[in-house]
């Protein structure tokens, strides 16, 4: 059972990060505002639901693995004395940050789909998207470090 949950967790991480890499690449490679607008108009909603699904799966499977391996006790360790506690605390912080940023980004995207965004909405939407992208890579790095420590 635990191996299946771990497999699903890794699959979800692959889908989540892979999706963000795809949109990041599209943002760089698509030339012209019109091409970007058309692509995001059609791809955006599909991508949003796809990514939300995988984020929920990541959080659910990660929570299961966290409890199963009794990693709650790790959070009570002094982070200055425990590499595992330090890594786990940081990973959870960044996962929480990504989740909040995703909620903010999705609210703006759903509210303004096929409509105009205010300057503030554009800034917050783009900034949250970029932060999510880079924090995904940070969380991946922490996951690799934790896997190394726990193996």
PDB file of N, CA, C and O in Angstrom, residues 16-17 19-21 23-24 47 51-52 55 58 94-107 124-140:
ATOM      1  N   UNK A  16       2.663  17.675 -11.908  1.00  0.00           N
ATOM      2  CA  UNK A  16       2.620  19.053 -11.413  1.00  0.00           C
ATOM      3  C   UNK A  16       3.798  19.870 -11.955  1.00  0.00           C
ATOM      4  O   UNK A  16       3.619  20.936 -12.530  1.00  0.00           O
ATOM      5  N   UNK A  17       5.004  19.342 -11.794  1.00  0.00           N
ATOM      6  CA  UNK A  17       6.186  20.086 -12.230  1.00  0.00           C
ATOM      7  C   UNK A  17       6.277  20.102 -13.752  1.00  0.00           C
ATOM      8  O   UNK A  17       6.624  21.114 -14.351  1.00  0.00           O
ATOM      9  N   UNK A  19       3.840  20.092 -15.872  1.00  0.00           N
ATOM     10  CA  UNK A  19       2.884  21.081 -16.368  1.00  0.00           C
ATOM     11  C   UNK A  19       3.412  22.496 -16.248  1.00  0.00           C
ATOM     12  O   UNK A  19       3.255  23.309 -17.158  1.00  0.00           O
ATOM     13  N   UNK A  20       4.069  22.778 -15.137  1.00  0.00           N
ATOM     14  CA  UNK A  20       4.599  24.132 -14.971  1.00  0.00           C
ATOM     15  C   UNK A  20       5.764  24.380 -15.923  1.00  0.00           C
ATOM     16  O   UNK A  20       5.931  25.489 -16.425  1.00  0.00           O
ATOM     17  N   UNK A  21       6.547  23.344 -16.210  1.00  0.00           N
ATOM     18  CA  UNK A  21       7.626  23.489 -17.187  1.00  0.00           C
ATOM     19  C   UNK A  21       7.066  23.764 -18.581  1.00  0.00           C
ATOM     20  O   UNK A  21       7.610  24.576 -19.328  1.00  0.00           O
ATOM     21  N   UNK A  23       4.159  25.264 -19.373  1.00  0.00           N
ATOM     22  CA  UNK A  23       3.670  26.645 -19.474  1.00  0.00           C
ATOM     23  C   UNK A  23       4.806  27.654 -19.455  1.00  0.00           C
ATOM     24  O   UNK A  23       4.746  28.677 -20.134  1.00  0.00           O
ATOM     25  N   UNK A  24       5.838  27.364 -18.686  1.00  0.00           N
ATOM     26  CA  UNK A  24       7.009  28.242 -18.652  1.00  0.00           C
ATOM     27  C   UNK A  24       7.636  28.302 -20.044  1.00  0.00           C
ATOM     28  O   UNK A  24       7.938  29.378 -20.548  1.00  0.00           O
ATOM     29  N   UNK A  47      -5.370  23.416 -18.173  1.00  0.00           N
ATOM     30  CA  UNK A  47      -4.170  23.353 -17.352  1.00  0.00           C
ATOM     31  C   UNK A  47      -4.496  23.602 -15.879  1.00  0.00           C
ATOM     32  O   UNK A  47      -3.995  22.900 -15.004  1.00  0.00           O
ATOM     33  N   UNK A  51      -3.689  20.887 -13.104  1.00  0.00           N
ATOM     34  CA  UNK A  51      -2.718  21.165 -12.043  1.00  0.00           C
ATOM     35  C   UNK A  51      -3.362  21.141 -10.655  1.00  0.00           C
ATOM     36  O   UNK A  51      -2.746  20.678  -9.698  1.00  0.00           O
ATOM     37  N   UNK A  52      -4.572  21.629 -10.539  1.00  0.00           N
ATOM     38  CA  UNK A  52      -5.263  21.596  -9.244  1.00  0.00           C
ATOM     39  C   UNK A  52      -5.483  20.159  -8.797  1.00  0.00           C
ATOM     40  O   UNK A  52      -5.257  19.823  -7.627  1.00  0.00           O
ATOM     41  N   UNK A  55      -2.173  18.804  -7.613  1.00  0.00           N
ATOM     42  CA  UNK A  55      -1.764  19.406  -6.339  1.00  0.00           C
ATOM     43  C   UNK A  55      -2.522  18.762  -5.185  1.00  0.00           C
ATOM     44  O   UNK A  55      -1.937  18.451  -4.140  1.00  0.00           O
ATOM     45  N   UNK A  58      -1.023  15.411  -4.651  1.00  0.00           N
ATOM     46  CA  UNK A  58       0.277  15.567  -3.979  1.00  0.00           C
ATOM     47  C   UNK A  58       0.110  15.803  -2.477  1.00  0.00           C
ATOM     48  O   UNK A  58       0.799  15.184  -1.663  1.00  0.00           O
ATOM     49  N   UNK A  94       7.406  25.514   1.973  1.00  0.00           N
ATOM     50  CA  UNK A  94       7.311  25.830   0.547  1.00  0.00           C
ATOM     51  C   UNK A  94       6.082  25.198  -0.102  1.00  0.00           C
ATOM     52  O   UNK A  94       5.470  25.804  -0.983  1.00  0.00           O
ATOM     53  N   UNK A  95       5.711  24.003   0.321  1.00  0.00           N
ATOM     54  CA  UNK A  95       4.482  23.388  -0.192  1.00  0.00           C
ATOM     55  C   UNK A  95       3.273  24.245   0.203  1.00  0.00           C
ATOM     56  O   UNK A  95       2.381  24.489  -0.606  1.00  0.00           O
ATOM     57  N   UNK A  96       3.256  24.714   1.431  1.00  0.00           N
ATOM     58  CA  UNK A  96       2.177  25.598   1.882  1.00  0.00           C
ATOM     59  C   UNK A  96       2.147  26.892   1.084  1.00  0.00           C
ATOM     60  O   UNK A  96       1.078  27.372   0.681  1.00  0.00           O
ATOM     61  N   UNK A  97       3.319  27.455   0.836  1.00  0.00           N
ATOM     62  CA  UNK A  97       3.418  28.687   0.053  1.00  0.00           C
ATOM     63  C   UNK A  97       2.912  28.464  -1.371  1.00  0.00           C
ATOM     64  O   UNK A  97       2.146  29.279  -1.905  1.00  0.00           O
ATOM     65  N   UNK A  98       3.313  27.352  -1.989  1.00  0.00           N
ATOM     66  CA  UNK A  98       2.847  27.029  -3.341  1.00  0.00           C
ATOM     67  C   UNK A  98       1.331  26.872  -3.354  1.00  0.00           C
ATOM     68  O   UNK A  98       0.660  27.340  -4.282  1.00  0.00           O
ATOM     69  N   UNK A  99       0.789  26.234  -2.342  1.00  0.00           N
ATOM     70  CA  UNK A  99      -0.658  26.028  -2.273  1.00  0.00           C
ATOM     71  C   UNK A  99      -1.391  27.362  -2.193  1.00  0.00           C
ATOM     72  O   UNK A  99      -2.364  27.592  -2.922  1.00  0.00           O
ATOM     73  N   UNK A 100      -0.924  28.253  -1.336  1.00  0.00           N
ATOM     74  CA  UNK A 100      -1.551  29.580  -1.214  1.00  0.00           C
ATOM     75  C   UNK A 100      -1.421  30.359  -2.519  1.00  0.00           C
ATOM     76  O   UNK A 100      -2.394  30.958  -2.996  1.00  0.00           O
ATOM     77  N   UNK A 101      -0.237  30.327  -3.125  1.00  0.00           N
ATOM     78  CA  UNK A 101      -0.042  31.029  -4.396  1.00  0.00           C
ATOM     79  C   UNK A 101      -0.927  30.456  -5.497  1.00  0.00           C
ATOM     80  O   UNK A 101      -1.451  31.191  -6.342  1.00  0.00           O
ATOM     81  N   UNK A 102      -1.112  29.143  -5.488  1.00  0.00           N
ATOM     82  CA  UNK A 102      -1.973  28.501  -6.482  1.00  0.00           C
ATOM     83  C   UNK A 102      -3.421  28.941  -6.301  1.00  0.00           C
ATOM     84  O   UNK A 102      -4.125  29.220  -7.278  1.00  0.00           O
ATOM     85  N   UNK A 103      -3.872  29.019  -5.064  1.00  0.00           N
ATOM     86  CA  UNK A 103      -5.240  29.482  -4.797  1.00  0.00           C
ATOM     87  C   UNK A 103      -5.415  30.916  -5.295  1.00  0.00           C
ATOM     88  O   UNK A 103      -6.405  31.239  -5.960  1.00  0.00           O
ATOM     89  N   UNK A 104      -4.458  31.776  -4.994  1.00  0.00           N
ATOM     90  CA  UNK A 104      -4.529  33.170  -5.452  1.00  0.00           C
ATOM     91  C   UNK A 104      -4.553  33.220  -6.970  1.00  0.00           C
ATOM     92  O   UNK A 104      -5.391  33.905  -7.568  1.00  0.00           O
ATOM     93  N   UNK A 105      -3.636  32.496  -7.601  1.00  0.00           N
ATOM     94  CA  UNK A 105      -3.547  32.493  -9.059  1.00  0.00           C
ATOM     95  C   UNK A 105      -4.832  31.962  -9.700  1.00  0.00           C
ATOM     96  O   UNK A 105      -5.346  32.546 -10.659  1.00  0.00           O
ATOM     97  N   UNK A 106      -5.360  30.878  -9.157  1.00  0.00           N
ATOM     98  CA  UNK A 106      -6.582  30.283  -9.717  1.00  0.00           C
ATOM     99  C   UNK A 106      -7.786  31.209  -9.545  1.00  0.00           C
ATOM    100  O   UNK A 106      -8.632  31.296 -10.430  1.00  0.00           O
ATOM    101  N   UNK A 107      -7.881  31.885  -8.417  1.00  0.00           N
ATOM    102  CA  UNK A 107      -9.007  32.823  -8.209  1.00  0.00           C
ATOM    103  C   UNK A 107      -8.989  33.925  -9.252  1.00  0.00           C
ATOM    104  O   UNK A 107     -10.025  34.263  -9.832  1.00  0.00           O
ATOM    105  N   UNK A 124      -0.107  40.330 -10.000  1.00  0.00           N
ATOM    106  CA  UNK A 124      -0.236  39.259  -9.001  1.00  0.00           C
ATOM    107  C   UNK A 124      -0.293  37.897  -9.681  1.00  0.00           C
ATOM    108  O   UNK A 124       0.348  36.938  -9.235  1.00  0.00           O
ATOM    109  N   UNK A 125      -1.022  37.802 -10.792  1.00  0.00           N
ATOM    110  CA  UNK A 125      -1.146  36.534 -11.506  1.00  0.00           C
ATOM    111  C   UNK A 125       0.203  36.070 -12.049  1.00  0.00           C
ATOM    112  O   UNK A 125       0.598  34.918 -11.866  1.00  0.00           O
ATOM    113  N   UNK A 126       0.908  36.961 -12.698  1.00  0.00           N
ATOM    114  CA  UNK A 126       2.218  36.601 -13.268  1.00  0.00           C
ATOM    115  C   UNK A 126       3.243  36.331 -12.186  1.00  0.00           C
ATOM    116  O   UNK A 126       4.027  35.383 -12.294  1.00  0.00           O
ATOM    117  N   UNK A 127       3.242  37.144 -11.146  1.00  0.00           N
ATOM    118  CA  UNK A 127       4.205  36.935 -10.058  1.00  0.00           C
ATOM    119  C   UNK A 127       3.940  35.616  -9.335  1.00  0.00           C
ATOM    120  O   UNK A 127       4.880  34.864  -9.043  1.00  0.00           O
ATOM    121  N   UNK A 128       2.675  35.322  -9.067  1.00  0.00           N
ATOM    122  CA  UNK A 128       2.364  34.060  -8.389  1.00  0.00           C
ATOM    123  C   UNK A 128       2.725  32.879  -9.274  1.00  0.00           C
ATOM    124  O   UNK A 128       3.263  31.874  -8.796  1.00  0.00           O
ATOM    125  N   UNK A 129       2.493  32.994 -10.562  1.00  0.00           N
ATOM    126  CA  UNK A 129       2.842  31.926 -11.494  1.00  0.00           C
ATOM    127  C   UNK A 129       4.352  31.676 -11.508  1.00  0.00           C
ATOM    128  O   UNK A 129       4.810  30.528 -11.461  1.00  0.00           O
ATOM    129  N   UNK A 130       5.130  32.736 -11.566  1.00  0.00           N
ATOM    130  CA  UNK A 130       6.594  32.594 -11.570  1.00  0.00           C
ATOM    131  C   UNK A 130       7.100  32.040 -10.244  1.00  0.00           C
ATOM    132  O   UNK A 130       7.977  31.174 -10.221  1.00  0.00           O
ATOM    133  N   UNK A 131       6.523  32.525  -9.145  1.00  0.00           N
ATOM    134  CA  UNK A 131       6.935  31.996  -7.840  1.00  0.00           C
ATOM    135  C   UNK A 131       6.604  30.515  -7.712  1.00  0.00           C
ATOM    136  O   UNK A 131       7.417  29.739  -7.196  1.00  0.00           O
ATOM    137  N   UNK A 132       5.429  30.125  -8.172  1.00  0.00           N
ATOM    138  CA  UNK A 132       5.039  28.715  -8.136  1.00  0.00           C
ATOM    139  C   UNK A 132       6.051  27.889  -8.929  1.00  0.00           C
ATOM    140  O   UNK A 132       6.519  26.848  -8.468  1.00  0.00           O
ATOM    141  N   UNK A 133       6.394  28.369 -10.115  1.00  0.00           N
ATOM    142  CA  UNK A 133       7.350  27.643 -10.951  1.00  0.00           C
ATOM    143  C   UNK A 133       8.680  27.444 -10.226  1.00  0.00           C
ATOM    144  O   UNK A 133       9.192  26.325 -10.137  1.00  0.00           O
ATOM    145  N   UNK A 134       9.257  28.507  -9.708  1.00  0.00           N
ATOM    146  CA  UNK A 134      10.566  28.393  -9.063  1.00  0.00           C
ATOM    147  C   UNK A 134      10.492  27.639  -7.737  1.00  0.00           C
ATOM    148  O   UNK A 134      11.399  26.865  -7.406  1.00  0.00           O
ATOM    149  N   UNK A 135       9.424  27.832  -6.985  1.00  0.00           N
ATOM    150  CA  UNK A 135       9.290  27.093  -5.727  1.00  0.00           C
ATOM    151  C   UNK A 135       9.082  25.603  -5.968  1.00  0.00           C
ATOM    152  O   UNK A 135       9.460  24.783  -5.135  1.00  0.00           O
ATOM    153  N   UNK A 136       8.472  25.233  -7.105  1.00  0.00           N
ATOM    154  CA  UNK A 136       8.378  23.811  -7.459  1.00  0.00           C
ATOM    155  C   UNK A 136       9.765  23.181  -7.516  1.00  0.00           C
ATOM    156  O   UNK A 136       9.979  22.064  -7.040  1.00  0.00           O
ATOM    157  N   UNK A 137      10.707  23.904  -8.102  1.00  0.00           N
ATOM    158  CA  UNK A 137      12.069  23.386  -8.208  1.00  0.00           C
ATOM    159  C   UNK A 137      12.728  23.306  -6.838  1.00  0.00           C
ATOM    160  O   UNK A 137      13.491  22.372  -6.568  1.00  0.00           O
ATOM    161  N   UNK A 138      12.426  24.257  -5.974  1.00  0.00           N
ATOM    162  CA  UNK A 138      12.953  24.224  -4.603  1.00  0.00           C
ATOM    163  C   UNK A 138      12.390  23.020  -3.848  1.00  0.00           C
ATOM    164  O   UNK A 138      13.130  22.280  -3.192  1.00  0.00           O
ATOM    165  N   UNK A 139      11.079  22.793  -3.961  1.00  0.00           N
ATOM    166  CA  UNK A 139      10.454  21.652  -3.283  1.00  0.00           C
ATOM    167  C   UNK A 139      11.018  20.337  -3.824  1.00  0.00           C
ATOM    168  O   UNK A 139      11.269  19.404  -3.067  1.00  0.00           O
ATOM    169  N   UNK A 140      11.242  20.271  -5.116  1.00  0.00           N
ATOM    170  CA  UNK A 140      11.850  19.075  -5.706  1.00  0.00           C
ATOM    171  C   UNK A 140      13.231  18.828  -5.116  1.00  0.00           C
ATOM    172  O   UNK A 140      13.582  17.700  -4.775  1.00  0.00           O
TER     173      UNK A 140
END
